[in-house]
Short mmCIF file of C-alpha atoms in Angstrom, two decimals:
data_model
loop_
_atom_site.label_atom_id
_atom_site.label_comp_id
_atom_site.label_asym_id
_atom_site.label_seq_id
_atom_site.Cartn_x
_atom_site.Cartn_y
_atom_site.Cartn_z
CA MET A 255 -28.48 20.29 71.54
CA THR A 256 -27.71 21.36 75.08
CA ILE A 257 -28.87 20.03 78.42
CA SER A 258 -28.56 23.42 80.13
CA SER A 259 -31.54 25.76 79.81
CA GLU A 260 -29.24 28.71 80.49
CA THR A 261 -26.94 27.78 77.62
CA LEU A 262 -29.94 27.32 75.34
CA LEU A 263 -31.23 30.77 76.32
CA LEU A 264 -27.84 32.37 75.65
CA CYS A 265 -27.62 30.71 72.24
CA ALA A 266 -31.14 31.78 71.31
CA ALA A 267 -30.42 35.35 72.47
CA ALA A 268 -27.21 35.45 70.44
CA LEU A 269 -29.01 34.23 67.31
CA ALA A 270 -31.84 36.72 67.81
CA ASN A 271 -29.36 39.58 68.22
CA ILE A 272 -27.23 38.54 65.26
CA SER A 273 -30.32 38.25 63.05
CA PHE A 274 -31.34 41.75 64.13
CA ILE A 275 -27.90 43.29 63.54
CA GLU A 276 -27.29 41.47 60.25
CA PRO A 277 -30.59 40.46 58.59
CA GLN A 278 -28.80 38.26 56.04
CA ALA A 279 -27.77 35.95 58.90
CA VAL A 280 -31.23 34.38 58.78
CA PHE A 281 -30.20 32.52 55.64
CA ILE A 282 -27.51 30.68 57.64
CA VAL A 283 -30.17 29.88 60.26
CA VAL A 284 -32.25 28.32 57.47
CA LYS A 285 -29.29 26.49 55.93
CA LEU A 286 -28.31 24.92 59.27
CA ASN A 287 -31.92 24.26 60.36
CA THR A 288 -31.23 26.16 63.57
CA LEU A 289 -34.83 27.22 64.05
CA GLY A 290 -35.91 23.59 63.88
CA TYR A 291 -33.47 22.69 66.64
CA LEU A 292 -34.57 25.61 68.81
CA LEU A 293 -38.26 24.83 68.42
CA THR A 294 -37.62 21.15 69.17
CA ALA A 295 -35.77 22.12 72.33
CA VAL A 296 -38.58 24.45 73.43
CA ARG A 297 -41.17 21.76 72.73
CA LYS A 298 -39.19 19.19 74.71
CA LEU A 299 -38.93 21.57 77.65
CA GLY A 300 -42.68 22.13 77.53
CA VAL A 301 -43.88 24.16 80.51
CA ARG A 302 -40.31 24.29 81.82
CA ALA A 303 -39.25 26.51 78.88
CA SER A 304 -38.68 29.96 80.30
CA ILE A 305 -40.56 32.93 78.97
CA PHE A 306 -37.17 34.48 78.22
CA LEU A 307 -36.25 31.59 75.93
CA GLN A 308 -39.61 31.86 74.21
CA GLU A 309 -39.08 35.60 73.77
CA GLN A 310 -35.71 35.07 72.07
CA VAL A 311 -37.07 32.37 69.77
CA ALA A 312 -40.02 34.63 68.91
CA THR A 313 -37.58 37.45 68.09
CA LEU A 314 -35.63 35.14 65.78
CA ILE A 315 -38.88 34.09 64.08
CA ALA A 316 -39.86 37.74 63.62
CA ASN A 317 -36.47 38.59 62.13
CA MET A 318 -36.71 35.62 59.79
CA ALA A 319 -40.25 36.56 58.74
CA ALA A 320 -38.91 39.90 57.50
CA GLU A 321 -37.15 38.00 54.71
CA PRO A 322 -39.73 36.57 52.25
CA ASP A 323 -37.38 33.75 51.20
CA THR A 324 -37.34 32.31 54.74
CA ARG A 325 -41.12 32.12 55.11
CA PRO A 326 -41.43 28.58 53.66
CA HIS A 327 -38.90 27.44 56.26
CA LEU A 328 -40.98 29.08 59.00
CA ALA A 329 -44.08 27.33 57.70
CA GLN A 330 -42.26 24.00 57.52
CA HIS A 331 -41.39 24.28 61.22
CA ARG A 332 -44.85 25.52 62.22
CA ALA A 333 -43.46 28.76 63.59
CA ILE A 334 -46.90 30.39 63.76
CA GLY A 335 -48.17 27.53 65.91
CA ALA A 336 -45.17 27.91 68.19
CA LEU A 337 -45.84 31.63 68.59
CA LEU A 338 -49.46 30.91 69.48
CA CYS A 339 -48.32 28.37 72.07
CA PHE A 340 -45.96 30.96 73.54
CA LEU A 341 -48.95 33.26 74.06
CA GLN A 342 -50.92 30.57 75.87
CA VAL A 343 -48.40 30.06 78.65
CA LYS A 344 -50.02 29.63 82.03
CA HIS A 345 -48.28 30.46 85.27
CA PHE A 346 -47.05 27.61 87.40
CA PRO A 347 -45.43 27.52 90.84
CA LEU A 348 -41.83 27.20 89.63
CA GLN A 349 -41.90 30.46 87.66
CA THR A 350 -40.07 33.42 89.10
CA ASP A 351 -41.72 36.79 89.62
CA ALA A 352 -39.78 38.14 86.62
CA GLU A 353 -41.15 35.39 84.37
CA ILE A 354 -44.70 36.01 85.50
CA ALA A 355 -44.35 39.77 84.98
#
């Protein structure tokens, strides 16, 4: 786990991109429980989790959902609930104009 939100965002973006370029990479994500770690980090950040981080995690979830064998893993980590929480984000004063847009 990382303390830096920027590093977490870069890691999530890299995983999302790799899973898009090589769909079989999602099986390594499952094997290493990477999605669980990402969702835990987003939950711990709470309202401080940037919309960009949420977008990258959502992309990884979408890429994983394309593979039927990963769906039990998504269910185990309550990925659908996480996606719904991402949609319910409310604006707060610390968000930048880009995040609000």
